[in-house]
mmCIF file with all atom_site columns, N, CA and C in Angstrom:
data_model
loop_
_atom_site.group_PDB
_atom_site.id
_atom_site.type_symbol
_atom_site.label_atom_id
_atom_site.label_alt_id
_atom_site.label_comp_id
_atom_site.label_asym_id
_atom_site.label_entity_id
_atom_site.label_seq_id
_atom_site.pdbx_PDB_ins_code
_atom_site.Cartn_x
_atom_site.Cartn_y
_atom_site.Cartn_z
_atom_site.occupancy
_atom_site.B_iso_or_equiv
_atom_site.pdbx_formal_charge
_atom_site.auth_seq_id
_atom_site.auth_comp_id
_atom_site.auth_asym_id
_atom_site.auth_atom_id
_atom_site.pdbx_PDB_model_num
ATOM 1   N N  . UNK A 1 1  ? 107.570 10.418 -3.828 1.00 54.00 ? 1  UNK A N  1
ATOM 2   C CA . UNK A 1 1  ? 108.026 11.238 -2.715 1.00 54.00 ? 1  UNK A CA 1
ATOM 3   C C  . UNK A 1 1  ? 107.043 11.129 -1.553 1.00 54.00 ? 1  UNK A C  1
ATOM 4   N N  . UNK A 1 2  ? 107.577 11.137 -0.386 1.00 63.00 ? 2  UNK A N  1
ATOM 5   C CA . UNK A 1 2  ? 106.710 11.077 0.783  1.00 63.00 ? 2  UNK A CA 1
ATOM 6   C C  . UNK A 1 2  ? 106.877 12.370 1.590  1.00 63.00 ? 2  UNK A C  1
ATOM 7   N N  . UNK A 1 3  ? 105.987 12.563 2.546  1.00 66.00 ? 3  UNK A N  1
ATOM 8   C CA . UNK A 1 3  ? 106.056 13.759 3.388  1.00 66.00 ? 3  UNK A CA 1
ATOM 9   C C  . UNK A 1 3  ? 107.268 13.751 4.296  1.00 66.00 ? 3  UNK A C  1
ATOM 10  N N  . UNK A 1 4  ? 107.805 12.585 4.600  1.00 69.00 ? 4  UNK A N  1
ATOM 11  C CA . UNK A 1 4  ? 108.942 12.519 5.507  1.00 69.00 ? 4  UNK A CA 1
ATOM 12  C C  . UNK A 1 4  ? 110.202 13.135 4.893  1.00 69.00 ? 4  UNK A C  1
ATOM 13  N N  . UNK A 1 5  ? 110.286 13.195 3.565  1.00 74.00 ? 5  UNK A N  1
ATOM 14  C CA . UNK A 1 5  ? 111.445 13.819 2.923  1.00 74.00 ? 5  UNK A CA 1
ATOM 15  C C  . UNK A 1 5  ? 111.449 15.329 3.118  1.00 74.00 ? 5  UNK A C  1
ATOM 16  N N  . UNK A 1 6  ? 110.276 15.925 3.287  1.00 74.00 ? 6  UNK A N  1
ATOM 17  C CA . UNK A 1 6  ? 110.168 17.377 3.442  1.00 74.00 ? 6  UNK A CA 1
ATOM 18  C C  . UNK A 1 6  ? 109.940 17.784 4.901  1.00 74.00 ? 6  UNK A C  1
ATOM 19  N N  . UNK A 1 7  ? 110.098 16.864 5.825  1.00 73.00 ? 7  UNK A N  1
ATOM 20  C CA . UNK A 1 7  ? 109.858 17.148 7.237  1.00 73.00 ? 7  UNK A CA 1
ATOM 21  C C  . UNK A 1 7  ? 111.005 17.954 7.816  1.00 73.00 ? 7  UNK A C  1
ATOM 22  N N  . UNK A 1 8  ? 110.663 19.060 8.472  1.00 74.00 ? 8  UNK A N  1
ATOM 23  C CA . UNK A 1 8  ? 111.656 19.897 9.129  1.00 74.00 ? 8  UNK A CA 1
ATOM 24  C C  . UNK A 1 8  ? 111.338 19.913 10.623 1.00 74.00 ? 8  UNK A C  1
ATOM 25  N N  . UNK A 1 9  ? 112.138 19.262 11.461 1.00 73.00 ? 9  UNK A N  1
ATOM 26  C CA . UNK A 1 9  ? 111.814 19.180 12.892 1.00 73.00 ? 9  UNK A CA 1
ATOM 27  C C  . UNK A 1 9  ? 111.940 20.513 13.621 1.00 73.00 ? 9  UNK A C  1
ATOM 28  N N  . UNK A 1 10 ? 112.612 21.483 13.024 1.00 79.00 ? 10 UNK A N  1
ATOM 29  C CA . UNK A 1 10 ? 112.798 22.765 13.704 1.00 79.00 ? 10 UNK A CA 1
ATOM 30  C C  . UNK A 1 10 ? 111.708 23.774 13.380 1.00 79.00 ? 10 UNK A C  1
ATOM 31  N N  . UNK A 1 11 ? 110.890 23.490 12.400 1.00 74.00 ? 11 UNK A N  1
ATOM 32  C CA . UNK A 1 11 ? 109.824 24.430 12.059 1.00 74.00 ? 11 UNK A CA 1
ATOM 33  C C  . UNK A 1 11 ? 108.663 24.252 13.031 1.00 74.00 ? 11 UNK A C  1
ATOM 34  N N  . UNK A 1 12 ? 107.983 25.355 13.377 1.00 76.00 ? 12 UNK A N  1
ATOM 35  C CA . UNK A 1 12 ? 106.845 25.227 14.291 1.00 76.00 ? 12 UNK A CA 1
ATOM 36  C C  . UNK A 1 12 ? 105.726 24.424 13.616 1.00 76.00 ? 12 UNK A C  1
ATOM 37  N N  . UNK A 1 13 ? 105.133 23.572 14.391 1.00 73.00 ? 13 UNK A N  1
ATOM 38  C CA . UNK A 1 13 ? 104.083 22.725 13.833 1.00 73.00 ? 13 UNK A CA 1
ATOM 39  C C  . UNK A 1 13 ? 102.771 23.493 13.817 1.00 73.00 ? 13 UNK A C  1
ATOM 40  N N  . UNK A 1 14 ? 102.177 23.565 12.662 1.00 68.00 ? 14 UNK A N  1
ATOM 41  C CA . UNK A 1 14 ? 100.897 24.249 12.516 1.00 68.00 ? 14 UNK A CA 1
ATOM 42  C C  . UNK A 1 14 ? 99.793  23.205 12.450 1.00 68.00 ? 14 UNK A C  1
ATOM 43  N N  . UNK A 1 15 ? 98.719  23.391 13.242 1.00 60.00 ? 15 UNK A N  1
ATOM 44  C CA . UNK A 1 15 ? 97.623  22.424 13.150 1.00 60.00 ? 15 UNK A CA 1
ATOM 45  C C  . UNK A 1 15 ? 96.922  22.553 11.799 1.00 60.00 ? 15 UNK A C  1
ATOM 46  N N  . UNK A 1 16 ? 96.557  21.436 11.276 1.00 64.00 ? 16 UNK A N  1
ATOM 47  C CA . UNK A 1 16 ? 95.856  21.446 9.994  1.00 64.00 ? 16 UNK A CA 1
ATOM 48  C C  . UNK A 1 16 ? 94.392  21.776 10.240 1.00 64.00 ? 16 UNK A C  1
ATOM 49  N N  . UNK A 1 17 ? 93.965  22.890 9.692  1.00 61.00 ? 17 UNK A N  1
ATOM 50  C CA . UNK A 1 17 ? 92.569  23.311 9.828  1.00 61.00 ? 17 UNK A CA 1
ATOM 51  C C  . UNK A 1 17 ? 91.870  22.962 8.532  1.00 61.00 ? 17 UNK A C  1
ATOM 52  N N  . UNK A 1 18 ? 90.884  22.130 8.650  1.00 61.00 ? 18 UNK A N  1
ATOM 53  C CA . UNK A 1 18 ? 90.147  21.743 7.459  1.00 61.00 ? 18 UNK A CA 1
ATOM 54  C C  . UNK A 1 18 ? 88.884  22.569 7.343  1.00 61.00 ? 18 UNK A C  1
ATOM 55  N N  . UNK A 1 19 ? 88.360  22.605 6.155  1.00 64.00 ? 19 UNK A N  1
ATOM 56  C CA . UNK A 1 19 ? 87.131  23.363 5.920  1.00 64.00 ? 19 UNK A CA 1
ATOM 57  C C  . UNK A 1 19 ? 85.965  22.730 6.676  1.00 64.00 ? 19 UNK A C  1
ATOM 58  N N  . UNK A 1 20 ? 85.991  21.400 6.807  1.00 66.00 ? 20 UNK A N  1
ATOM 59  C CA . UNK A 1 20 ? 84.912  20.715 7.510  1.00 66.00 ? 20 UNK A CA 1
ATOM 60  C C  . UNK A 1 20 ? 84.855  21.119 8.976  1.00 66.00 ? 20 UNK A C  1
ATOM 61  N N  . UNK A 1 21 ? 86.021  21.269 9.598  1.00 60.00 ? 21 UNK A N  1
ATOM 62  C CA . UNK A 1 21 ? 86.052  21.648 11.010 1.00 60.00 ? 21 UNK A CA 1
ATOM 63  C C  . UNK A 1 21 ? 85.506  23.057 11.206 1.00 60.00 ? 21 UNK A C  1
ATOM 64  N N  . UNK A 1 22 ? 85.774  23.942 10.279 1.00 63.00 ? 22 UNK A N  1
ATOM 65  C CA . UNK A 1 22 ? 85.267  25.306 10.390 1.00 63.00 ? 22 UNK A CA 1
ATOM 66  C C  . UNK A 1 22 ? 83.773  25.358 10.130 1.00 63.00 ? 22 UNK A C  1
ATOM 67  N N  . UNK A 1 23 ? 83.271  24.508 9.256  1.00 70.00 ? 23 UNK A N  1
ATOM 68  C CA . UNK A 1 23 ? 81.846  24.529 8.954  1.00 70.00 ? 23 UNK A CA 1
ATOM 69  C C  . UNK A 1 23 ? 81.023  23.937 10.086 1.00 70.00 ? 23 UNK A C  1
ATOM 70  N N  . UNK A 1 24 ? 81.605  23.069 10.886 1.00 79.00 ? 24 UNK A N  1
ATOM 71  C CA . UNK A 1 24 ? 80.853  22.464 11.983 1.00 79.00 ? 24 UNK A CA 1
ATOM 72  C C  . UNK A 1 24 ? 80.583  23.448 13.107 1.00 79.00 ? 24 UNK A C  1
ATOM 73  N N  . UNK A 1 25 ? 81.495  24.367 13.369 1.00 85.00 ? 25 UNK A N  1
ATOM 74  C CA . UNK A 1 25 ? 81.323  25.334 14.456 1.00 85.00 ? 25 UNK A CA 1
ATOM 75  C C  . UNK A 1 25 ? 80.592  26.562 13.971 1.00 85.00 ? 25 UNK A C  1
ATOM 76  N N  . UNK A 1 26 ? 79.644  27.022 14.791 1.00 85.00 ? 26 UNK A N  1
ATOM 77  C CA . UNK A 1 26 ? 78.949  28.263 14.467 1.00 85.00 ? 26 UNK A CA 1
ATOM 78  C C  . UNK A 1 26 ? 79.801  29.428 14.971 1.00 85.00 ? 26 UNK A C  1
ATOM 79  N N  . UNK A 1 27 ? 79.810  30.537 14.270 1.00 92.00 ? 27 UNK A N  1
ATOM 80  C CA . UNK A 1 27 ? 80.571  31.697 14.751 1.00 92.00 ? 27 UNK A CA 1
ATOM 81  C C  . UNK A 1 27 ? 80.042  32.169 16.110 1.00 92.00 ? 27 UNK A C  1
ATOM 82  N N  . UNK A 1 28 ? 80.968  32.637 16.940 1.00 92.00 ? 28 UNK A N  1
ATOM 83  C CA . UNK A 1 28 ? 80.605  33.042 18.299 1.00 92.00 ? 28 UNK A CA 1
ATOM 84  C C  . UNK A 1 28 ? 79.572  34.169 18.304 1.00 92.00 ? 28 UNK A C  1
ATOM 85  N N  . UNK A 1 29 ? 79.712  35.140 17.399 1.00 94.00 ? 29 UNK A N  1
ATOM 86  C CA . UNK A 1 29 ? 78.764  36.246 17.341 1.00 94.00 ? 29 UNK A CA 1
ATOM 87  C C  . UNK A 1 29 ? 77.359  35.774 17.013 1.00 94.00 ? 29 UNK A C  1
ATOM 88  N N  . UNK A 1 30 ? 77.262  34.773 16.154 1.00 94.00 ? 30 UNK A N  1
ATOM 89  C CA . UNK A 1 30 ? 75.957  34.232 15.787 1.00 94.00 ? 30 UNK A CA 1
ATOM 90  C C  . UNK A 1 30 ? 75.312  33.531 16.971 1.00 94.00 ? 30 UNK A C  1
ATOM 91  N N  . UNK A 1 31 ? 76.091  32.812 17.748 1.00 93.00 ? 31 UNK A N  1
ATOM 92  C CA . UNK A 1 31 ? 75.566  32.118 18.923 1.00 93.00 ? 31 UNK A CA 1
ATOM 93  C C  . UNK A 1 31 ? 75.063  33.125 19.949 1.00 93.00 ? 31 UNK A C  1
ATOM 94  N N  . UNK A 1 32 ? 75.837  34.183 20.178 1.00 95.00 ? 32 UNK A N  1
ATOM 95  C CA . UNK A 1 32 ? 75.431  35.210 21.148 1.00 95.00 ? 32 UNK A CA 1
ATOM 96  C C  . UNK A 1 32 ? 74.154  35.900 20.694 1.00 95.00 ? 32 UNK A C  1
ATOM 97  N N  . UNK A 1 33 ? 74.081  36.233 19.401 1.00 96.00 ? 33 UNK A N  1
ATOM 98  C CA . UNK A 1 33 ? 72.876  36.871 18.861 1.00 96.00 ? 33 UNK A CA 1
ATOM 99  C C  . UNK A 1 33 ? 71.665  35.952 18.973 1.00 96.00 ? 33 UNK A C  1
ATOM 100 N N  . UNK A 1 34 ? 71.859  34.676 18.686 1.00 96.00 ? 34 UNK A N  1
ATOM 101 C CA . UNK A 1 34 ? 70.770  33.718 18.766 1.00 96.00 ? 34 UNK A CA 1
ATOM 102 C C  . UNK A 1 34 ? 70.231  33.618 20.186 1.00 96.00 ? 34 UNK A C  1
ATOM 103 N N  . UNK A 1 35 ? 71.118  33.539 21.163 1.00 96.00 ? 35 UNK A N  1
ATOM 104 C CA . UNK A 1 35 ? 70.694  33.469 22.560 1.00 96.00 ? 35 UNK A CA 1
ATOM 105 C C  . UNK A 1 35 ? 69.987  34.757 22.974 1.00 96.00 ? 35 UNK A C  1
ATOM 106 N N  . UNK A 1 36 ? 70.523  35.905 22.552 1.00 97.00 ? 36 UNK A N  1
ATOM 107 C CA . UNK A 1 36 ? 69.898  37.182 22.899 1.00 97.00 ? 36 UNK A CA 1
ATOM 108 C C  . UNK A 1 36 ? 68.502  37.284 22.289 1.00 97.00 ? 36 UNK A C  1
ATOM 109 N N  . UNK A 1 37 ? 68.346  36.891 21.021 1.00 98.00 ? 37 UNK A N  1
ATOM 110 C CA . UNK A 1 37 ? 67.029  36.946 20.381 1.00 98.00 ? 37 UNK A CA 1
ATOM 111 C C  . UNK A 1 37 ? 66.050  36.006 21.067 1.00 98.00 ? 37 UNK A C  1
ATOM 112 N N  . UNK A 1 38 ? 66.515  34.834 21.475 1.00 98.00 ? 38 UNK A N  1
ATOM 113 C CA . UNK A 1 38 ? 65.625  33.907 22.175 1.00 98.00 ? 38 UNK A CA 1
ATOM 114 C C  . UNK A 1 38 ? 65.167  34.477 23.513 1.00 98.00 ? 38 UNK A C  1
ATOM 115 N N  . UNK A 1 39 ? 66.092  35.068 24.255 1.00 98.00 ? 39 UNK A N  1
ATOM 116 C CA . UNK A 1 39 ? 65.749  35.646 25.557 1.00 98.00 ? 39 UNK A CA 1
ATOM 117 C C  . UNK A 1 39 ? 64.790  36.819 25.373 1.00 98.00 ? 39 UNK A C  1
ATOM 118 N N  . UNK A 1 40 ? 65.102  37.721 24.456 1.00 97.00 ? 40 UNK A N  1
ATOM 119 C CA . UNK A 1 40 ? 64.243  38.889 24.227 1.00 97.00 ? 40 UNK A CA 1
ATOM 120 C C  . UNK A 1 40 ? 62.877  38.444 23.715 1.00 97.00 ? 40 UNK A C  1
ATOM 121 N N  . UNK A 1 41 ? 62.847  37.468 22.826 1.00 97.00 ? 41 UNK A N  1
ATOM 122 C CA . UNK A 1 41 ? 61.569  36.968 22.311 1.00 97.00 ? 41 UNK A CA 1
ATOM 123 C C  . UNK A 1 41 ? 60.704  36.381 23.410 1.00 97.00 ? 41 UNK A C  1
ATOM 124 N N  . UNK A 1 42 ? 61.325  35.647 24.337 1.00 98.00 ? 42 UNK A N  1
ATOM 125 C CA . UNK A 1 42 ? 60.549  35.078 25.432 1.00 98.00 ? 42 UNK A CA 1
ATOM 126 C C  . UNK A 1 42 ? 60.077  36.149 26.411 1.00 98.00 ? 42 UNK A C  1
ATOM 127 N N  . UNK A 1 43 ? 60.886  37.179 26.630 1.00 98.00 ? 43 UNK A N  1
ATOM 128 C CA . UNK A 1 43 ? 60.469  38.273 27.515 1.00 98.00 ? 43 UNK A CA 1
ATOM 129 C C  . UNK A 1 43 ? 59.272  39.009 26.910 1.00 98.00 ? 43 UNK A C  1
ATOM 130 N N  . UNK A 1 44 ? 59.307  39.277 25.619 1.00 98.00 ? 44 UNK A N  1
ATOM 131 C CA . UNK A 1 44 ? 58.178  39.948 24.958 1.00 98.00 ? 44 UNK A CA 1
ATOM 132 C C  . UNK A 1 44 ? 56.939  39.064 24.994 1.00 98.00 ? 44 UNK A C  1
ATOM 133 N N  . UNK A 1 45 ? 57.109  37.770 24.745 1.00 98.00 ? 45 UNK A N  1
ATOM 134 C CA . UNK A 1 45 ? 55.975  36.847 24.789 1.00 98.00 ? 45 UNK A CA 1
ATOM 135 C C  . UNK A 1 45 ? 55.376  36.779 26.197 1.00 98.00 ? 45 UNK A C  1
ATOM 136 N N  . UNK A 1 46 ? 56.228  36.780 27.216 1.00 98.00 ? 46 UNK A N  1
ATOM 137 C CA . UNK A 1 46 ? 55.731  36.758 28.596 1.00 98.00 ? 46 UNK A CA 1
ATOM 138 C C  . UNK A 1 46 ? 54.988  38.045 28.923 1.00 98.00 ? 46 UNK A C  1
ATOM 139 N N  . UNK A 1 47 ? 55.482  39.169 28.434 1.00 97.00 ? 47 UNK A N  1
ATOM 140 C CA . UNK A 1 47 ? 54.801  40.448 28.667 1.00 97.00 ? 47 UNK A CA 1
ATOM 141 C C  . UNK A 1 47 ? 53.432  40.462 28.001 1.00 97.00 ? 47 UNK A C  1
ATOM 142 N N  . UNK A 1 48 ? 53.369  39.991 26.754 1.00 96.00 ? 48 UNK A N  1
ATOM 143 C CA . UNK A 1 48 ? 52.074  39.931 26.066 1.00 96.00 ? 48 UNK A CA 1
ATOM 144 C C  . UNK A 1 48 ? 51.122  38.974 26.776 1.00 96.00 ? 48 UNK A C  1
ATOM 145 N N  . UNK A 1 49 ? 51.618  37.854 27.237 1.00 96.00 ? 49 UNK A N  1
ATOM 146 C CA . UNK A 1 49 ? 50.795  36.902 27.980 1.00 96.00 ? 49 UNK A CA 1
ATOM 147 C C  . UNK A 1 49 ? 50.253  37.559 29.246 1.00 96.00 ? 49 UNK A C  1
ATOM 148 N N  . UNK A 1 50 ? 51.117  38.302 29.936 1.00 96.00 ? 50 UNK A N  1
ATOM 149 C CA . UNK A 1 50 ? 50.692  39.001 31.145 1.00 96.00 ? 50 UNK A CA 1
ATOM 150 C C  . UNK A 1 50 ? 49.606  40.030 30.825 1.00 96.00 ? 50 UNK A C  1
ATOM 151 N N  . UNK A 1 51 ? 49.765  40.771 29.735 1.00 95.00 ? 51 UNK A N  1
ATOM 152 C CA . UNK A 1 51 ? 48.747  41.753 29.344 1.00 95.00 ? 51 UNK A CA 1
ATOM 153 C C  . UNK A 1 51 ? 47.402  41.079 29.074 1.00 95.00 ? 51 UNK A C  1
ATOM 154 N N  . UNK A 1 52 ? 47.407  39.958 28.372 1.00 94.00 ? 52 UNK A N  1
ATOM 155 C CA . UNK A 1 52 ? 46.156  39.250 28.094 1.00 94.00 ? 52 UNK A CA 1
ATOM 156 C C  . UNK A 1 52 ? 45.545  38.670 29.362 1.00 94.00 ? 52 UNK A C  1
ATOM 157 N N  . UNK A 1 53 ? 46.371  38.208 30.287 1.00 94.00 ? 53 UNK A N  1
ATOM 158 C CA . UNK A 1 53 ? 45.845  37.677 31.550 1.00 94.00 ? 53 UNK A CA 1
ATOM 159 C C  . UNK A 1 53 ? 45.211  38.782 32.391 1.00 94.00 ? 53 UNK A C  1
ATOM 160 N N  . UNK A 1 54 ? 45.837  39.960 32.441 1.00 94.00 ? 54 UNK A N  1
ATOM 161 C CA . UNK A 1 54 ? 45.282  41.086 33.198 1.00 94.00 ? 54 UNK A CA 1
ATOM 162 C C  . UNK A 1 54 ? 44.005  41.575 32.532 1.00 94.00 ? 54 UNK A C  1
ATOM 163 N N  . UNK A 1 55 ? 43.995  41.662 31.219 1.00 92.00 ? 55 UNK A N  1
ATOM 164 C CA . UNK A 1 55 ? 42.803  42.142 30.507 1.00 92.00 ? 55 UNK A CA 1
ATOM 165 C C  . UNK A 1 55 ? 41.663  41.150 30.634 1.00 92.00 ? 55 UNK A C  1
ATOM 166 N N  . UNK A 1 56 ? 41.951  39.861 30.707 1.00 89.00 ? 56 UNK A N  1
ATOM 167 C CA . UNK A 1 56 ? 40.903  38.856 30.813 1.00 89.00 ? 56 UNK A CA 1
ATOM 168 C C  . UNK A 1 56 ? 40.366  38.701 32.214 1.00 89.00 ? 56 UNK A C  1
ATOM 169 N N  . UNK A 1 57 ? 41.091  39.198 33.211 1.00 76.00 ? 57 UNK A N  1
ATOM 170 C CA . UNK A 1 57 ? 40.662  39.039 34.612 1.00 76.00 ? 57 UNK A CA 1
ATOM 171 C C  . UNK A 1 57 ? 39.545  40.000 34.960 1.00 76.00 ? 57 UNK A C  1
ATOM 172 N N  . UNK A 1 58 ? 39.367  41.051 34.225 1.00 64.00 ? 58 UNK A N  1
ATOM 173 C CA . UNK A 1 58 ? 38.351  42.044 34.571 1.00 64.00 ? 58 UNK A CA 1
ATOM 174 C C  . UNK A 1 58 ? 36.998  41.696 34.021 1.00 64.00 ? 58 UNK A C  1
#
């Protein structure tokens, strides 16, 4: 039997989603969290750097 015997032209075509395609993409929430943590981490690091620069200038 082939797939052409079960083909129905009137049924809506559903895209085939494979597990590999889902594993390649990172979830959107994870990407947003990652970017937020990177930005916040750099802001804290810059603040600490500024504190050490001010303390060392005296």
